[in-house]
Amino acid sequence: QVQLVESGGGLVQSGGSLRLSCAASGSKFGLYLMGWFRQTPGSQRELVATATSGRTTYGDSVKGRFTISRDNTKDTAYLQMNSLRPEDTSVYLCYAYDASIGQTYWGEGTQVTVSS
């Protein structure tokens, strides 16, 4: 069982920056696809970013502002969020996908609030 623990959320003014972290347990971190979704009440989960060891992808709404990275030596993924906007306000959820067994793991989420 993989456990994911997010941190780094909080309140920031529009135009500001935050960096989220997602620490994972387990010994296969380097093999997982890692990523971030976000979700606000009453809405569907929105893909923010994903990262394998060699490739990153981003949702259209965050391209050019957010950067996903991972440190396989620390079993941690990061989401650097710059130029934040009020519409980025959401709960940000980290996930890990183990393709070898087709299993997805989720963190509990961290709240990001951007004030105008």
mmCIF file with all atom_site columns, C-alpha atoms in Angstrom:
data_model
loop_
_atom_site.group_PDB
_atom_site.id
_atom_site.type_symbol
_atom_site.label_atom_id
_atom_site.label_alt_id
_atom_site.label_comp_id
_atom_site.label_asym_id
_atom_site.label_entity_id
_atom_site.label_seq_id
_atom_site.pdbx_PDB_ins_code
_atom_site.Cartn_x
_atom_site.Cartn_y
_atom_site.Cartn_z
_atom_site.occupancy
_atom_site.B_iso_or_equiv
_atom_site.pdbx_formal_charge
_atom_site.auth_seq_id
_atom_site.auth_comp_id
_atom_site.auth_asym_id
_atom_site.auth_atom_id
_atom_site.pdbx_PDB_model_num
ATOM 1   C CA . GLN A 1 1   ? 0.000   0.000  0.000   1.00 0.00 ? 1   GLN A CA 1
ATOM 2   C CA . VAL A 1 2   ? 1.344   3.407  -0.998  1.00 0.00 ? 2   VAL A CA 1
ATOM 3   C CA . GLN A 1 3   ? 0.610   6.432  1.146   1.00 0.00 ? 3   GLN A CA 1
ATOM 4   C CA . LEU A 1 4   ? 0.768   9.952  -0.234  1.00 0.00 ? 4   LEU A CA 1
ATOM 5   C CA . VAL A 1 5   ? 0.998   13.022 1.987   1.00 0.00 ? 5   VAL A CA 1
ATOM 6   C CA . GLU A 1 6   ? 0.579   16.482 0.506   1.00 0.00 ? 6   GLU A CA 1
ATOM 7   C CA . SER A 1 7   ? 1.806   19.706 2.040   1.00 0.00 ? 7   SER A CA 1
ATOM 8   C CA . GLY A 1 8   ? 2.387   23.315 1.086   1.00 0.00 ? 8   GLY A CA 1
ATOM 9   C CA . GLY A 1 9   ? -1.131  24.564 0.546   1.00 0.00 ? 9   GLY A CA 1
ATOM 10  C CA . GLY A 1 10  ? -2.414  27.801 2.030   1.00 0.00 ? 10  GLY A CA 1
ATOM 11  C CA . LEU A 1 11  ? -3.713  31.278 1.350   1.00 0.00 ? 11  LEU A CA 1
ATOM 12  C CA . VAL A 1 12  ? -1.957  33.499 -1.160  1.00 0.00 ? 12  VAL A CA 1
ATOM 13  C CA . GLN A 1 13  ? -2.782  36.695 -2.985  1.00 0.00 ? 13  GLN A CA 1
ATOM 14  C CA . SER A 1 14  ? -3.464  36.767 -6.693  1.00 0.00 ? 14  SER A CA 1
ATOM 15  C CA . GLY A 1 15  ? -0.176  36.767 -8.586  1.00 0.00 ? 15  GLY A CA 1
ATOM 16  C CA . GLY A 1 16  ? 1.639   34.950 -5.810  1.00 0.00 ? 16  GLY A CA 1
ATOM 17  C CA . SER A 1 17  ? 3.305   31.560 -5.701  1.00 0.00 ? 17  SER A CA 1
ATOM 18  C CA . LEU A 1 18  ? 3.092   28.337 -3.730  1.00 0.00 ? 18  LEU A CA 1
ATOM 19  C CA . ARG A 1 19  ? 4.914   25.046 -3.906  1.00 0.00 ? 19  ARG A CA 1
ATOM 20  C CA . LEU A 1 20  ? 3.089   21.851 -3.089  1.00 0.00 ? 20  LEU A CA 1
ATOM 21  C CA . SER A 1 21  ? 4.872   18.676 -2.059  1.00 0.00 ? 21  SER A CA 1
ATOM 22  C CA . CYS A 1 22  ? 3.697   15.075 -2.213  1.00 0.00 ? 22  CYS A CA 1
ATOM 23  C CA . ALA A 1 23  ? 5.720   12.602 -0.198  1.00 0.00 ? 23  ALA A CA 1
ATOM 24  C CA . ALA A 1 24  ? 5.199   8.928  -1.030  1.00 0.00 ? 24  ALA A CA 1
ATOM 25  C CA . SER A 1 25  ? 5.900   5.777  0.907   1.00 0.00 ? 25  SER A CA 1
ATOM 26  C CA . GLY A 1 26  ? 7.015   2.586  -0.808  1.00 0.00 ? 26  GLY A CA 1
ATOM 27  C CA . SER A 1 27  ? 10.060  1.438  -2.707  1.00 0.00 ? 27  SER A CA 1
ATOM 28  C CA . LYS A 1 28  ? 8.848   1.795  -6.307  1.00 0.00 ? 28  LYS A CA 1
ATOM 29  C CA . PHE A 1 29  ? 8.425   5.572  -6.424  1.00 0.00 ? 29  PHE A CA 1
ATOM 30  C CA . GLY A 1 30  ? 10.685  5.943  -9.451  1.00 0.00 ? 30  GLY A CA 1
ATOM 31  C CA . LEU A 1 31  ? 8.369   3.701  -11.455 1.00 0.00 ? 31  LEU A CA 1
ATOM 32  C CA . TYR A 1 32  ? 5.162   5.533  -10.665 1.00 0.00 ? 32  TYR A CA 1
ATOM 33  C CA . LEU A 1 33  ? 3.468   8.103  -12.780 1.00 0.00 ? 33  LEU A CA 1
ATOM 34  C CA . MET A 1 34  ? 2.922   11.026 -10.369 1.00 0.00 ? 34  MET A CA 1
ATOM 35  C CA . GLY A 1 35  ? 0.494   13.822 -10.790 1.00 0.00 ? 35  GLY A CA 1
ATOM 36  C CA . TRP A 1 36  ? -1.830  16.409 -9.413  1.00 0.00 ? 36  TRP A CA 1
ATOM 37  C CA . PHE A 1 37  ? -5.529  16.951 -9.832  1.00 0.00 ? 37  PHE A CA 1
ATOM 38  C CA . ARG A 1 38  ? -7.667  19.634 -8.295  1.00 0.00 ? 38  ARG A CA 1
ATOM 39  C CA . GLN A 1 39  ? -11.290 19.662 -7.268  1.00 0.00 ? 39  GLN A CA 1
ATOM 40  C CA . THR A 1 40  ? -13.750 22.232 -6.000  1.00 0.00 ? 40  THR A CA 1
ATOM 41  C CA . PRO A 1 41  ? -17.116 21.327 -4.453  1.00 0.00 ? 41  PRO A CA 1
ATOM 42  C CA . GLY A 1 42  ? -19.711 20.480 -7.067  1.00 0.00 ? 42  GLY A CA 1
ATOM 43  C CA . SER A 1 43  ? -17.219 20.158 -9.884  1.00 0.00 ? 43  SER A CA 1
ATOM 44  C CA . GLN A 1 44  ? -15.303 17.341 -11.527 1.00 0.00 ? 44  GLN A CA 1
ATOM 45  C CA . ARG A 1 45  ? -11.678 16.682 -10.812 1.00 0.00 ? 45  ARG A CA 1
ATOM 46  C CA . GLU A 1 46  ? -9.451  18.618 -13.161 1.00 0.00 ? 46  GLU A CA 1
ATOM 47  C CA . LEU A 1 47  ? -6.088  17.367 -14.287 1.00 0.00 ? 47  LEU A CA 1
ATOM 48  C CA . VAL A 1 48  ? -3.340  19.799 -13.327 1.00 0.00 ? 48  VAL A CA 1
ATOM 49  C CA . ALA A 1 49  ? -0.091  18.012 -14.201 1.00 0.00 ? 49  ALA A CA 1
ATOM 50  C CA . THR A 1 50  ? 1.555   14.623 -14.517 1.00 0.00 ? 50  THR A CA 1
ATOM 51  C CA . ALA A 1 51  ? 5.160   13.467 -14.508 1.00 0.00 ? 51  ALA A CA 1
ATOM 52  C CA . THR A 1 52  ? 6.912   10.266 -15.383 1.00 0.00 ? 52  THR A CA 1
ATOM 53  C CA . SER A 1 53  ? 10.660  10.060 -15.135 1.00 0.00 ? 53  SER A CA 1
ATOM 54  C CA . GLY A 1 54  ? 11.027  11.519 -18.595 1.00 0.00 ? 54  GLY A CA 1
ATOM 55  C CA . ARG A 1 55  ? 7.906   13.452 -19.488 1.00 0.00 ? 55  ARG A CA 1
ATOM 56  C CA . THR A 1 56  ? 5.545   16.062 -18.059 1.00 0.00 ? 56  THR A CA 1
ATOM 57  C CA . THR A 1 57  ? 2.056   17.105 -19.133 1.00 0.00 ? 57  THR A CA 1
ATOM 58  C CA . TYR A 1 58  ? -0.165  19.972 -18.017 1.00 0.00 ? 58  TYR A CA 1
ATOM 59  C CA . GLY A 1 59  ? -3.771  20.986 -18.087 1.00 0.00 ? 59  GLY A CA 1
ATOM 60  C CA . ASP A 1 60  ? -4.489  23.878 -20.428 1.00 0.00 ? 60  ASP A CA 1
ATOM 61  C CA . SER A 1 61  ? -5.481  26.217 -17.621 1.00 0.00 ? 61  SER A CA 1
ATOM 62  C CA . VAL A 1 62  ? -2.098  25.974 -15.876 1.00 0.00 ? 62  VAL A CA 1
ATOM 63  C CA . LYS A 1 63  ? 0.344   25.718 -18.763 1.00 0.00 ? 63  LYS A CA 1
ATOM 64  C CA . GLY A 1 64  ? 3.128   28.241 -18.462 1.00 0.00 ? 64  GLY A CA 1
ATOM 65  C CA . ARG A 1 65  ? 2.341   28.944 -14.801 1.00 0.00 ? 65  ARG A CA 1
ATOM 66  C CA . PHE A 1 66  ? 2.720   25.613 -12.999 1.00 0.00 ? 66  PHE A CA 1
ATOM 67  C CA . THR A 1 67  ? 5.667   23.228 -13.038 1.00 0.00 ? 67  THR A CA 1
ATOM 68  C CA . ILE A 1 68  ? 5.629   19.637 -11.863 1.00 0.00 ? 68  ILE A CA 1
ATOM 69  C CA . SER A 1 69  ? 8.834   17.949 -10.810 1.00 0.00 ? 69  SER A CA 1
ATOM 70  C CA . ARG A 1 70  ? 9.920   14.913 -8.889  1.00 0.00 ? 70  ARG A CA 1
ATOM 71  C CA . ASP A 1 71  ? 12.884  13.875 -6.806  1.00 0.00 ? 71  ASP A CA 1
ATOM 72  C CA . ASN A 1 72  ? 13.125  10.104 -6.933  1.00 0.00 ? 72  ASN A CA 1
ATOM 73  C CA . THR A 1 73  ? 15.843  10.128 -4.260  1.00 0.00 ? 73  THR A CA 1
ATOM 74  C CA . LYS A 1 74  ? 13.343  11.664 -1.830  1.00 0.00 ? 74  LYS A CA 1
ATOM 75  C CA . ASP A 1 75  ? 10.221  9.857  -3.086  1.00 0.00 ? 75  ASP A CA 1
ATOM 76  C CA . THR A 1 76  ? 8.619   13.263 -3.471  1.00 0.00 ? 76  THR A CA 1
ATOM 77  C CA . ALA A 1 77  ? 6.785   15.090 -6.218  1.00 0.00 ? 77  ALA A CA 1
ATOM 78  C CA . TYR A 1 78  ? 6.359   18.849 -6.336  1.00 0.00 ? 78  TYR A CA 1
ATOM 79  C CA . LEU A 1 79  ? 4.045   21.344 -7.945  1.00 0.00 ? 79  LEU A CA 1
ATOM 80  C CA . GLN A 1 80  ? 5.423   24.859 -8.279  1.00 0.00 ? 80  GLN A CA 1
ATOM 81  C CA . MET A 1 81  ? 2.541   27.243 -8.850  1.00 0.00 ? 81  MET A CA 1
ATOM 82  C CA . ASN A 1 82  ? 3.290   30.765 -10.052 1.00 0.00 ? 82  ASN A CA 1
ATOM 83  C CA . SER A 1 83  ? 1.080   33.653 -11.136 1.00 0.00 ? 83  SER A CA 1
ATOM 84  C CA . LEU A 1 84  ? -1.766  32.228 -9.126  1.00 0.00 ? 84  LEU A CA 1
ATOM 85  C CA . ARG A 1 85  ? -5.300  33.368 -9.894  1.00 0.00 ? 85  ARG A CA 1
ATOM 86  C CA . PRO A 1 86  ? -8.498  33.243 -7.831  1.00 0.00 ? 86  PRO A CA 1
ATOM 87  C CA . GLU A 1 87  ? -9.793  30.531 -10.151 1.00 0.00 ? 87  GLU A CA 1
ATOM 88  C CA . ASP A 1 88  ? -6.902  28.305 -9.033  1.00 0.00 ? 88  ASP A CA 1
ATOM 89  C CA . THR A 1 89  ? -8.579  28.071 -5.628  1.00 0.00 ? 89  THR A CA 1
ATOM 90  C CA . SER A 1 90  ? -9.238  24.388 -5.033  1.00 0.00 ? 90  SER A CA 1
ATOM 91  C CA . VAL A 1 91  ? -8.243  21.275 -3.142  1.00 0.00 ? 91  VAL A CA 1
ATOM 92  C CA . TYR A 1 92  ? -5.141  19.864 -4.806  1.00 0.00 ? 92  TYR A CA 1
ATOM 93  C CA . LEU A 1 93  ? -4.804  16.101 -4.757  1.00 0.00 ? 93  LEU A CA 1
ATOM 94  C CA . CYS A 1 94  ? -1.653  14.155 -5.422  1.00 0.00 ? 94  CYS A CA 1
ATOM 95  C CA . TYR A 1 95  ? -1.846  10.762 -7.082  1.00 0.00 ? 95  TYR A CA 1
ATOM 96  C CA . ALA A 1 96  ? 0.499   7.959  -8.007  1.00 0.00 ? 96  ALA A CA 1
ATOM 97  C CA . TYR A 1 97  ? -0.163  5.346  -10.652 1.00 0.00 ? 97  TYR A CA 1
ATOM 98  C CA . ASP A 1 98  ? 1.592   1.981  -10.576 1.00 0.00 ? 98  ASP A CA 1
ATOM 99  C CA . ALA A 1 99  ? 1.241   0.674  -14.100 1.00 0.00 ? 99  ALA A CA 1
ATOM 100 C CA . SER A 1 100 ? 2.673   -2.739 -13.176 1.00 0.00 ? 100 SER A CA 1
ATOM 101 C CA . ILE A 1 101 ? -0.475  -3.549 -11.201 1.00 0.00 ? 101 ILE A CA 1
ATOM 102 C CA . GLY A 1 102 ? -2.884  -0.950 -12.573 1.00 0.00 ? 102 GLY A CA 1
ATOM 103 C CA . GLN A 1 103 ? -3.316  0.690  -9.196  1.00 0.00 ? 103 GLN A CA 1
ATOM 104 C CA . THR A 1 104 ? -3.891  4.371  -8.463  1.00 0.00 ? 104 THR A CA 1
ATOM 105 C CA . TYR A 1 105 ? -3.232  5.901  -5.072  1.00 0.00 ? 105 TYR A CA 1
ATOM 106 C CA . TRP A 1 106 ? -4.503  9.263  -3.815  1.00 0.00 ? 106 TRP A CA 1
ATOM 107 C CA . GLY A 1 107 ? -3.495  11.681 -1.134  1.00 0.00 ? 107 GLY A CA 1
ATOM 108 C CA . GLU A 1 108 ? -6.020  13.427 1.058   1.00 0.00 ? 108 GLU A CA 1
ATOM 109 C CA . GLY A 1 109 ? -5.516  16.795 -0.564  1.00 0.00 ? 109 GLY A CA 1
ATOM 110 C CA . THR A 1 110 ? -4.288  20.220 0.405   1.00 0.00 ? 110 THR A CA 1
ATOM 111 C CA . GLN A 1 111 ? -6.305  23.412 0.151   1.00 0.00 ? 111 GLN A CA 1
ATOM 112 C CA . VAL A 1 112 ? -5.060  26.278 -1.986  1.00 0.00 ? 112 VAL A CA 1
ATOM 113 C CA . THR A 1 113 ? -6.903  29.577 -1.719  1.00 0.00 ? 113 THR A CA 1
ATOM 114 C CA . VAL A 1 114 ? -6.038  32.546 -3.912  1.00 0.00 ? 114 VAL A CA 1
ATOM 115 C CA . SER A 1 115 ? -7.494  35.880 -2.897  1.00 0.00 ? 115 SER A CA 1
ATOM 116 C CA . SER A 1 116 ? -8.167  38.649 -5.381  1.00 0.00 ? 116 SER A CA 1
#
